Amino acid sequence: MGALGFRLGLLLLWLLATAMDRLWWSQHGGLPSWDQADYLNSALDHGRALGVLAGGEWQGWNALLDLSPKIPPLASLVNGSVMALAGDSPSQAAWSLSVWNALLLGATAAWALQLLQPLRVARTFALLAVSAVVLAPMVLELRTDYVLELPLMAMVTLALWRLGAWWSPQSGGRWWQAGLAAAAVAGCLLVKQSSLLVLLPALGWCLMTAQRIGQGRRLQALAGFGLVLLAVLPWLRHNWITTLGGTNRAVIESAAREGDPGVFSLEGWLWYLRVLPDQIGWLVLCVGIAGLLLWMRTQRLKGTASVALGKDCRDPWCWLIGTLLLGWLVTNLSPNKDARYIAPLLPSLLLLLTRGWWQWGEWIGQRWPSRSPWLPGLALAVGGLAVLAPSWKAQSARLRLTNGQPLEAIVARAGGADPTAEPATLIVVPSTPDLNQHNVSYYGRRNGGQLVGRQLGGSPDHIEPALRHASWVLLAEGKQGSVRKAARAFDQAIRDSGVFQQVEVFPRPEGGSYSLWRRRGDAPAPVGFERRFPDLAAGMAAGPQGLDPVFSSVATEHMLDGHFNYRPLVQAEAMDRLARDPSDVQARWNLALLAVLGNRPEEAARQFEALEALIPENPWPSAYRSVVLLAGWNPWQAASTAAQARMRHGSEPILDSLDALSAVLGGALWRLPEAIQSVPAAVSSVEEALKP
């Protein structure tokens, strides 16, 4: 096959896949569920932050990085940009999935070209491999499911291909290969940090090869590592605390909550093997494995002394099989199991299984040589049609032909999707796939709207703040969805309070209804958080006893005020007070807490430094300053601050631990025993202070 025919074939396969996806979207009337709506919100946020979507404008790098506290921003930046061109409805936003699919198919084809020789044969093999990817049920599903697995799959495939090209002992080791590999790895990490499950063993293999071969590869590896750090560090430095917390909840806590099998149990090791046939299809799997066995038998008969085993290129196949096995091993070690989590390895697996199908074509050509010009192709075409039927059947089962849910009507009644309406927060008590805080926010902010959804009701402590400060509340009659029992008490309190009046009832197609409630005009006006904020901020002067009410209150307040409208008001008032009196302690506490809540450690450190000078008898500004300096990756200044505070205030468990820990993080490893001893003492001190 010539180069032009290959490119046209690849384009045709992408167009075919895109046509299938658009056909599905044209028939689908369902609403985005929790995860899907969350990622749509993220794309909307990033599009607004770039200034390409209505309702937003460029506000600087920090504001952009604020939008990705747990998951890196690259996919959302791409998705938000596509949303600006295609539109912000779910089906229009899904055009970004077609963009990622183009990258996936291109990377798969490019990788396949390295596996066989000569090039004209490899091109045909590459198109067969791409066809397998296009028709795989799991890939077909992910092309119409607005989650990050398709971007992740595309970027991991690209990275493994480029790493393999640089790793190759025969043809690798060039600077441009190292640069492309590093860029692809950085792209993976900026899509989702779970790519490390596949990339870490591959990178380890590359580094061992570079160490063994030398010849400039060590320097290339070092330069590539530096490039990856340059790309990832700005986001990681800004969001490392929330990223660690989010990863712990998503991996460790989620696995325990969902009852996933243990890492070292037999059930755990068989978990992904059990779902694999449904992900790629029984026919592809069985025919592919049988063909691989035939291929192995053929190679054993030929011998394995040469670099190229027949038409197969040995090094690329070793890399593909090795990274597939290593990636599978490390992915199984993750305690949280989900069918989507193995998706980054599916293109590699399909490339390998395609070699099995290819072997059957060679076998047919050898068995019936007189018909070899057309019989293998016919057999593969029949196999492709046999694969397509169950794949499309499974995809059709996901269709929701009609949407009888009242989400859009509820959002419109509350003032959402209207760029002229004032910013508002709708408290959403029920949580179902068709109506939850995430898709309320998404539909409420389409077309430049400013309505966000936030969920309350999971704790009895939410009732009083909601009665005092909420403006809009959405309740459910009938099934509540995945909410805690406390939500029923919250629901009843809203209905019986006399503070809210029912605006409208929206029937649900499956029975029951949703009811929208608004604060009565004659009810006490909600008191803005800016009025209560100074008391909380000033309470920080008491140390841990003051921090507990701050963060327990802020968590609820951020649900009641999803736009954080209090922040500019508090900041403006504090700046006015400082303009009149630079020694205003309350203003400094206000600005310090605002900086902490806004993830601005440098600004927080400046305010705590000013408080150190204003109230030198209080040790807590020094402790807080040391903590935020650590959060801002400045352990040396943090250690100096804590050490000076110890000199002024004497030994105190929290200051002692901050001094030792900061020193260790700054390179003073000889103080590690002191840190190990002092940190538990500080934790005990905090726990004792928080006892009622």
XYZ file of C-alpha atoms in Angstrom:
692
model
C 0.000 0.000 0.000
C 1.279 3.438 -0.913
C 1.571 6.417 1.405
C -1.395 8.268 -0.116
C -3.669 5.241 0.108
C -2.621 4.703 3.703
C -3.392 8.281 4.700
C -6.727 8.220 2.926
C -7.574 4.915 4.608
C -6.675 6.308 8.015
C -8.770 9.407 7.376
C -11.658 7.240 6.206
C -11.540 5.181 9.399
C -11.616 8.325 11.524
C -14.527 9.688 9.498
C -16.345 6.372 9.879
C -15.787 6.404 13.640
C -16.902 10.028 13.855
C -20.024 9.305 11.802
C -20.906 6.440 14.146
C -20.408 8.699 17.150
C -22.454 11.551 15.723
C -25.234 9.108 14.818
C -25.263 7.952 18.429
C -25.360 11.511 19.733
C -28.169 12.419 17.342
C -30.301 9.676 18.881
C -29.241 10.139 22.500
C -31.507 12.248 24.670
C -30.047 11.503 28.082
C -28.448 13.961 30.463
C -24.837 13.953 31.642
C -24.481 12.124 34.940
C -22.184 12.948 37.874
C -18.746 12.366 36.341
C -19.728 13.474 32.851
C -21.255 16.720 34.101
C -18.233 17.326 36.313
C -15.875 17.109 33.329
C -18.208 19.262 31.232
C -18.098 21.851 34.016
C -14.317 21.689 34.005
C -14.208 22.266 30.243
C -16.636 25.161 30.644
C -14.512 26.656 33.433
C -11.311 26.446 31.416
C -12.952 27.810 28.284
C -14.173 30.785 30.293
C -10.776 31.251 31.913
C -9.198 31.404 28.458
C -11.776 34.001 27.462
C -13.154 31.923 24.580
C -16.545 31.133 26.164
C -19.243 33.547 27.242
C -19.219 34.522 30.892
C -15.466 34.546 31.401
C -12.243 36.354 30.636
C -8.517 35.865 31.080
C -7.537 36.597 34.692
C -3.997 35.270 34.794
C -2.188 31.987 35.313
C -3.076 31.587 38.975
C -6.771 31.909 38.218
C -6.387 29.303 35.476
C -4.535 26.877 37.747
C -7.198 27.345 40.433
C -9.628 25.504 38.159
C -7.779 22.172 38.294
C -7.175 21.462 41.983
C -7.241 17.662 41.685
C -6.894 16.706 38.012
C -4.419 18.339 35.587
C -5.817 20.888 33.130
C -4.689 19.841 29.636
C -7.789 17.865 28.633
C -10.116 20.560 29.966
C -8.185 23.261 28.107
C -8.572 21.347 24.846
C -12.197 20.458 25.564
C -13.080 24.027 26.498
C -11.491 25.336 23.304
C -13.447 22.841 21.205
C -16.600 23.809 23.107
C -16.028 27.414 22.041
C -16.045 26.321 18.394
C -18.694 23.592 18.445
C -21.139 24.788 21.116
C -21.795 23.997 24.759
C -24.573 21.413 24.599
C -23.394 17.916 25.592
C -23.570 16.602 22.024
C -21.720 19.636 20.678
C -19.088 19.523 23.410
C -18.513 15.861 22.531
C -16.767 16.940 19.329
C -13.679 17.164 21.513
C -13.872 13.378 21.876
C -13.547 13.114 18.102
C -10.417 15.256 18.303
C -8.925 12.963 20.935
C -9.967 9.949 18.867
C -8.050 11.342 15.898
C -4.946 11.507 18.080
C -5.558 7.963 19.325
C -5.931 6.517 15.832
C -2.926 8.440 14.547
C -0.703 7.274 17.408
C -1.901 3.683 17.015
C -1.189 3.724 13.289
C 2.251 5.279 13.758
C 3.167 2.684 16.374
C 1.929 -0.128 14.128
C 4.167 1.077 11.287
C 7.211 0.276 13.425
C 6.177 -3.318 14.028
C 6.430 -4.802 10.528
C 8.624 -4.540 7.472
C 8.542 -3.554 4.652
C 6.646 -0.287 4.980
C 3.993 -1.143 2.381
C 3.064 -4.229 4.410
C 3.195 -2.301 7.682
C 0.701 0.232 6.339
C -1.891 -2.458 5.712
C -1.244 -3.900 9.159
C -1.599 -0.424 10.693
C -5.003 0.089 9.079
C -6.124 -3.284 10.409
C -4.973 -2.314 13.909
C -6.746 1.036 13.694
C -9.908 -0.777 12.579
C -9.698 -2.947 15.688
C -9.420 0.165 17.858
C -12.341 1.831 16.082
C -14.601 -1.193 16.598
C -13.600 -2.161 20.142
C -16.709 -1.892 22.368
C -14.889 -0.071 25.168
C -13.351 2.472 22.812
C -16.706 2.916 21.109
C -18.277 3.631 24.486
C -15.574 6.067 25.560
C -15.976 8.018 22.321
C -19.490 8.901 23.498
C -18.815 9.181 27.224
C -17.581 12.578 28.413
C -14.861 11.378 30.770
C -11.064 11.579 30.629
C -10.322 7.998 29.619
C -10.300 8.672 25.860
C -7.855 11.614 26.141
C -5.794 9.519 28.538
C -5.808 6.534 26.188
C -4.712 8.720 23.280
C -1.897 10.403 25.198
C -0.605 7.164 26.755
C -0.523 5.495 23.332
C 1.359 8.478 21.930
C 3.815 8.462 24.834
C 4.499 4.716 24.655
C 5.107 4.951 20.919
C 7.552 7.835 21.287
C 9.289 6.296 24.306
C 9.695 3.063 22.373
C 11.237 4.907 19.441
C 13.805 6.524 21.750
C 14.381 3.302 23.724
C 15.159 1.160 20.669
C 18.741 -0.136 20.962
C 19.062 -0.170 17.175
C 17.410 3.028 15.944
C 16.818 5.096 19.082
C 18.939 7.360 21.215
C 18.551 10.558 19.190
C 17.941 13.962 20.711
C 14.807 14.687 18.719
C 13.371 11.334 19.797
C 14.080 12.149 23.431
C 12.415 15.547 23.056
C 9.270 14.114 21.481
C 9.083 11.379 24.107
C 9.433 13.897 26.941
C 6.731 16.123 25.443
C 4.381 13.154 25.116
C 5.038 12.048 28.705
C 4.401 15.581 29.951
C 1.155 15.635 27.986
C 0.078 12.380 29.642
C 0.750 13.710 33.116
C -1.151 16.908 32.318
C -4.204 14.907 31.265
C -4.441 12.627 34.297
C -1.932 11.562 36.903
C -3.116 7.938 36.712
C -1.104 7.694 33.484
C 1.827 6.992 35.803
C 0.479 3.464 36.275
C 1.489 2.730 32.691
C 4.315 5.214 32.251
C 6.383 4.491 35.367
C 7.448 0.955 34.389
C 8.047 2.092 30.802
C 10.177 4.998 32.004
C 12.092 2.700 34.325
C 12.867 0.384 31.423
C 14.014 3.338 29.317
C 16.315 4.590 32.059
C 17.897 1.178 32.561
C 18.536 0.934 28.828
C 20.007 4.447 28.758
C 22.278 3.571 31.673
C 23.432 0.378 29.956
C 24.015 1.811 26.480
C 25.301 5.253 27.436
C 26.447 7.091 24.291
C 24.648 10.294 25.204
C 21.403 8.627 26.267
C 21.956 9.468 29.924
C 22.191 13.149 29.091
C 19.115 12.861 26.881
C 17.207 11.190 29.727
C 18.226 13.966 32.105
C 17.174 16.651 29.634
C 13.871 14.876 29.015
C 13.217 14.664 32.742
C 13.872 18.384 32.996
C 11.412 19.099 30.188
C 8.708 17.038 31.898
C 9.303 18.879 35.171
C 9.095 22.260 33.453
C 5.731 21.295 31.978
C 4.181 19.732 35.073
C 5.628 21.720 37.983
C 3.561 24.924 37.594
C 0.329 22.979 38.016
C 1.706 20.597 40.634
C 3.248 23.355 42.748
C -0.024 25.270 42.727
C -2.260 22.304 43.546
C -0.101 19.668 45.224
C -2.040 19.597 48.498
C -5.465 19.169 46.897
C -3.998 16.722 44.383
C -2.655 14.468 47.129
C -5.928 14.659 49.032
C -7.990 13.994 45.925
C -5.812 11.057 44.885
C -6.147 9.507 48.328
C -9.939 9.820 48.205
C -10.177 8.566 44.623
C -7.869 5.575 45.105
C -7.668 4.442 48.721
C -10.937 5.635 50.253
C -12.982 4.888 47.139
C -11.663 1.319 46.975
C -12.606 0.733 50.608
C -16.029 2.337 50.177
C -16.891 0.366 47.033
C -15.619 -2.955 48.386
C -13.059 -3.554 45.634
C -11.032 -6.772 45.955
C -7.694 -6.630 47.736
C -4.537 -5.840 45.816
C -2.935 -9.217 46.514
C -6.070 -11.354 46.301
C -6.743 -13.735 43.422
C -10.019 -11.941 42.765
C -8.125 -8.675 42.453
C -5.687 -10.089 39.906
C -8.515 -11.586 37.861
C -10.693 -8.467 38.003
C -9.537 -6.849 34.757
C -9.230 -10.179 32.958
C -12.922 -10.780 33.593
C -14.021 -7.507 32.028
C -11.602 -7.708 29.096
C -13.827 -9.770 26.737
C -16.598 -7.208 27.032
C -14.159 -4.375 26.379
C -12.644 -5.664 23.146
C -15.100 -8.380 22.103
C -14.937 -12.146 22.368
C -14.297 -12.596 18.651
C -11.335 -10.208 18.569
C -9.909 -11.781 21.702
C -10.295 -15.449 20.750
C -9.240 -15.138 17.111
C -6.375 -12.867 18.120
C -5.049 -15.211 20.807
C -5.306 -18.202 18.478
C -3.437 -16.260 15.812
C -0.735 -15.286 18.301
C -0.242 -18.932 19.197
C 0.067 -19.716 15.502
C 2.532 -16.832 15.129
C 4.657 -18.119 18.021
C 4.711 -21.588 16.493
C 5.747 -20.151 13.138
C 8.553 -18.096 14.696
C 9.830 -21.077 16.648
C 10.067 -23.070 13.458
C 11.903 -20.210 11.729
C 14.322 -19.576 14.605
C 15.005 -16.333 16.380
C 18.591 -15.497 15.556
C 17.974 -12.546 13.275
C 17.046 -9.029 14.280
C 13.930 -9.082 12.108
C 11.829 -12.199 12.606
C 10.465 -12.554 9.114
C 8.438 -9.405 8.561
C 8.324 -8.591 12.256
C 10.663 -6.040 13.825
C 11.987 -7.535 17.007
C 12.751 -4.471 19.150
C 9.376 -2.727 18.677
C 7.533 -5.959 19.468
C 9.625 -6.482 22.606
C 8.816 -2.940 23.699
C 5.086 -3.307 23.046
C 4.739 -6.644 24.821
C 6.986 -5.598 27.702
C 5.214 -2.306 28.399
C 1.836 -4.022 28.070
C 2.725 -6.632 30.689
C 4.392 -4.140 33.025
C 1.530 -1.669 32.714
C -0.986 -4.426 33.381
C 0.960 -5.482 36.465
C 1.184 -1.979 37.961
C -2.450 -1.156 37.140
C -3.526 -4.274 39.020
C -1.614 -2.996 42.048
C -3.945 0.003 42.280
C -6.545 -0.751 44.974
C -9.391 1.017 43.158
C -10.842 -1.071 40.338
C -12.983 0.180 37.471
C -13.413 -1.089 33.930
C -12.289 2.306 32.599
C -8.953 2.227 34.411
C -7.461 -0.405 32.113
C -8.403 1.624 29.015
C -4.914 3.157 28.477
C -3.572 -0.334 27.761
C -6.270 -1.358 25.282
C -4.552 0.082 22.163
C -1.369 -1.850 23.019
C -3.372 -5.009 23.548
C -5.302 -4.500 20.320
C -2.046 -4.016 18.420
C -0.863 -7.352 19.758
C -4.146 -9.110 18.975
C -4.124 -7.583 15.504
C -0.873 -9.444 14.923
C -2.813 -12.626 15.656
C -5.471 -11.711 13.098
C -2.730 -10.819 10.641
C -1.202 -14.248 11.135
C -4.463 -15.892 10.126
C -4.377 -13.844 6.939
C -0.866 -15.107 6.216
C -1.959 -18.664 6.981
C -4.897 -18.411 4.582
C -2.620 -17.007 1.893
C -0.175 -19.884 2.336
C -2.890 -22.552 2.414
C -4.729 -21.316 -0.672
C -2.048 -19.453 -2.607
C -4.104 -19.235 -5.796
C -6.682 -17.168 -3.954
C -4.250 -15.177 -1.821
C -4.886 -11.837 -3.580
C -8.434 -11.601 -2.232
C -9.235 -14.381 0.249
C -7.315 -13.028 3.307
C -8.825 -9.590 2.825
C -12.298 -11.071 2.500
C -11.829 -13.106 5.666
C -10.664 -10.047 7.587
C -13.590 -7.992 6.250
C -16.072 -10.648 7.357
C -14.386 -10.709 10.747
C -14.674 -6.937 10.983
C -18.393 -7.043 10.254
C -18.813 -9.772 12.850
C -17.060 -7.539 15.384
C -19.114 -4.467 14.467
C -22.499 -6.044 15.153
C -22.070 -6.769 18.889
C -20.134 -3.538 19.401
C -22.913 -1.412 17.978
C -25.530 -3.444 19.842
C -23.784 -2.705 23.139
C -23.493 0.942 22.183
C -27.169 1.149 21.276
C -28.086 -0.221 24.693
C -26.665 2.988 26.220
C -29.017 5.196 24.227
C -31.671 7.256 25.958
C -33.968 8.123 23.075
C -35.997 10.695 24.975
C -35.302 13.002 27.858
C -38.310 13.503 30.066
C -36.278 14.881 32.953
C -37.112 18.466 33.943
C -33.519 19.611 34.532
C -33.485 22.347 31.913
C -36.886 23.638 33.019
C -35.722 23.779 36.645
C -32.551 25.605 35.698
C -34.452 28.115 33.573
C -36.975 28.761 36.356
C -34.134 29.481 38.790
C -32.540 31.947 36.373
C -29.852 29.716 34.892
C -28.423 29.771 31.352
C -29.238 33.495 31.219
C -26.240 35.826 30.872
C -28.286 38.770 32.149
C -29.274 37.088 35.434
C -27.398 37.725 38.660
C -25.039 35.009 39.963
C -27.006 32.569 42.102
C -26.549 29.291 43.956
C -29.168 26.542 43.904
C -28.944 24.106 46.823
C -29.627 20.641 45.379
C -30.747 18.051 47.919
C -31.449 14.993 45.685
C -28.615 13.349 43.786
C -29.607 11.159 40.844
C -27.881 10.450 37.519
C -30.339 12.767 35.767
C -30.298 15.570 38.329
C -27.454 16.456 40.644
C -25.365 19.444 41.619
C -22.948 18.911 38.728
C -25.409 18.927 35.845
C -27.364 21.756 37.485
C -24.146 23.789 37.416
C -23.425 22.830 33.830
C -26.844 23.682 32.453
C -27.080 26.724 34.710
C -23.879 28.188 33.272
C -24.443 27.440 29.613
C -24.778 30.434 27.302
C -22.921 32.579 29.822
C -25.314 31.851 32.706
C -24.297 32.253 36.351
C -26.364 29.637 38.215
C -24.369 26.972 40.070
C -25.629 23.929 41.934
C -24.286 22.880 45.317
C -25.332 19.924 47.440
C -26.291 20.190 51.091
C -28.256 17.960 53.414
C -25.696 15.299 54.188
C -25.390 16.454 57.800
C -27.836 17.817 60.398
C -25.417 20.730 60.776
C -26.456 21.950 57.315
C -30.022 22.768 58.320
C -29.485 25.967 60.299
C -27.048 27.598 57.822
C -29.385 26.799 54.933
C -32.401 28.285 56.723
C -30.449 31.437 57.482
C -28.570 32.013 54.266
C -29.858 29.952 51.290
C -31.910 31.634 48.565
C -32.880 28.729 46.265
C -33.403 25.062 47.215
C -34.384 22.074 45.080
C -36.167 19.189 46.818
C -37.467 15.847 45.586
C -40.689 13.981 46.157
C -40.110 10.265 45.789
C -36.677 8.761 45.259
C -33.870 10.984 46.525
C -30.985 9.171 44.842
C -27.600 8.595 46.453
C -28.002 10.821 49.502
C -27.567 10.204 53.206
C -30.433 9.712 55.629
C -29.814 13.180 57.053
C -31.043 14.617 53.744
C -34.611 13.667 54.644
C -34.456 15.755 57.806
C -32.973 18.620 55.789
C -35.766 18.267 53.229
C -38.459 18.371 55.901
C -36.862 21.338 57.646
C -36.973 23.383 54.432
C -40.634 22.513 53.860
C -41.721 23.251 57.429
C -39.584 26.315 58.106
C -41.862 28.965 56.665
C -38.720 30.618 55.308
C -39.128 29.206 51.789
C -42.073 29.109 49.451
C -42.647 26.568 46.727
C -42.175 28.110 43.297
C -43.020 25.215 40.998
C -43.336 21.430 40.924
C -41.737 19.466 38.083
C -43.039 15.913 37.449
C -40.514 13.140 36.900
C -41.161 10.561 34.170
C -40.364 7.633 36.466
C -42.756 8.901 39.133
C -42.459 11.501 41.844
C -41.422 15.082 41.254
C -38.921 17.818 41.980
C -39.980 21.013 43.696
C -38.193 24.348 43.491
C -38.264 26.544 46.592
C -37.278 30.177 46.956
C -36.703 32.311 50.018
C -39.846 34.211 50.921
C -39.847 37.955 50.525
C -40.978 38.460 54.112
C -38.384 36.068 55.561
C -35.259 37.452 57.213
C -32.797 38.423 54.492
C -29.803 36.101 54.236
C -26.735 37.482 55.940
C -23.749 37.427 53.626
C -20.692 35.476 54.690
C -18.699 38.704 54.491
C -20.434 39.783 57.712
C -19.428 36.663 59.631
C -16.021 36.202 58.050
C -14.064 38.639 60.292
C -15.052 36.814 63.483
C -13.854 33.520 62.042
C -10.613 35.065 60.809
C -9.893 36.670 64.172
C -10.459 33.310 65.849
C -7.296 32.017 64.186
C -5.346 33.934 66.819
C -6.319 31.185 69.277
C -4.468 28.497 67.334
C -6.038 25.077 66.625
C -9.132 25.953 68.657
C -9.815 28.783 66.237
C -9.043 26.824 63.084
C -11.677 24.151 63.605
C -14.689 26.513 63.425
C -13.089 28.315 60.482
C -12.855 25.330 58.188
C -16.053 23.629 59.340
C -17.946 26.869 58.627
C -16.174 27.617 55.360
C -17.036 24.192 53.919
C -20.748 24.892 54.373
C -20.518 28.540 53.354
C -18.877 27.615 50.072
C -21.888 25.426 49.345
C -24.276 28.280 50.110
C -22.234 30.763 48.071
C -20.925 28.832 45.089
C -19.557 32.002 43.487
C -17.521 33.056 46.559
C -19.114 36.495 46.352
C -17.884 37.318 49.840
C -14.218 37.372 48.859
C -14.005 40.681 46.950
C -16.186 42.338 49.593
C -13.986 41.184 52.477
C -10.829 42.111 50.599
C -12.076 45.580 49.681
C -13.080 46.313 53.266
C -9.746 45.059 54.618
C -7.774 47.158 52.149
C -9.797 50.239 53.090
C -9.073 49.635 56.759
C -5.363 49.208 56.093
C -5.315 52.405 54.064
C -6.637 54.210 57.125
C -4.582 52.261 59.661
C -1.679 50.029 58.495
C -1.555 48.417 61.947
C -5.150 47.127 61.784
C -4.841 43.562 63.105
C -8.335 42.481 62.069
C -7.727 43.515 58.465
C -4.526 41.451 58.411
C -6.323 38.371 59.731
C -9.025 38.828 57.085
C -6.508 39.079 54.255
C -4.465 36.173 55.596
C -7.464 33.844 55.736
C -8.620 34.964 52.291
C -5.184 34.118 50.908
C -5.239 30.684 52.562
C -8.697 29.886 51.194
C -7.703 31.178 47.762
C -4.539 29.025 47.647
C -2.178 31.994 47.593
C 0.605 30.914 49.975
C 2.940 33.817 49.157
C 0.261 36.405 49.938
C -0.733 34.533 53.095
C 2.909 34.482 54.222
C 3.131 38.268 53.807
C 0.037 38.827 55.918
C 1.192 36.456 58.654
C 4.578 38.177 58.656
C 2.815 41.493 59.257
C 0.841 39.895 62.094
C 4.079 38.640 63.649
C 5.182 42.253 63.939
C 1.790 43.547 65.114
C 1.185 40.912 67.812
C 4.666 39.619 68.716
C 3.384 37.944 71.875
C 1.222 35.517 69.834
C 3.061 32.450 68.441
C 0.368 31.447 65.958
C 1.096 33.907 63.136
C 4.599 32.413 63.016
C 3.201 28.879 62.942
C 0.755 29.761 60.174
C 3.463 31.532 58.215
C 5.701 28.490 58.418
C 2.871 26.253 57.179
C 2.004 28.406 54.161
C 5.681 28.753 53.280
C 5.870 24.967 53.203
C 2.767 24.900 51.023
C 4.519 27.330 48.679
C 7.590 25.056 48.432
C 9.839 27.295 50.500
C 11.005 24.990 53.315
C 14.120 27.067 54.026
C 12.171 30.202 54.922
C 9.635 28.048 56.762
C 12.398 26.549 58.910
C 13.851 29.983 59.624
C 10.433 31.332 60.622
C 9.723 28.422 62.962
C 13.210 28.576 64.506
C 12.910 32.296 65.233
C 9.466 31.736 66.748
C 10.895 29.060 69.048
C 13.521 31.519 70.217
C 10.845 34.122 71.021
C 8.161 31.870 72.492
C 10.087 28.888 73.776
C 9.509 25.235 73.028
C 6.016 24.437 71.732
C 5.105 21.100 70.076
C 3.720 22.584 66.855
C 6.571 25.052 66.393
C 9.091 22.331 67.235
C 7.681 20.001 64.586
C 7.453 22.756 61.963
C 11.071 23.687 62.589
C 12.339 20.114 62.274
C 10.091 19.114 59.373
C 10.875 22.252 57.360
C 14.583 21.757 57.934
C 14.411 18.157 56.688
C 12.458 19.175 53.594
C 15.054 21.866 53.006
C 17.848 19.295 52.953
C 18.899 19.014 56.607
C 18.465 15.259 56.655
C 20.394 14.935 59.923
C 17.325 16.379 61.646
C 15.112 13.536 60.423
C 15.075 11.741 63.815
C 13.993 14.994 65.457
C 11.196 15.416 62.912
C 10.017 11.830 63.376
C 9.798 12.422 67.107
C 8.267 15.900 67.053
C 5.509 15.455 64.445
C 3.474 12.919 66.495
C 3.815 15.201 69.507
C 2.427 18.095 67.470
C -0.488 15.978 66.265
C -1.286 14.999 69.844
C -1.113 18.650 70.865
C -3.626 19.623 68.183
C -5.968 16.771 69.089
C -5.824 17.757 72.741
C -6.580 21.382 71.902
C -9.630 20.377 69.850
C -11.210 18.278 72.583
C -14.476 19.827 73.805
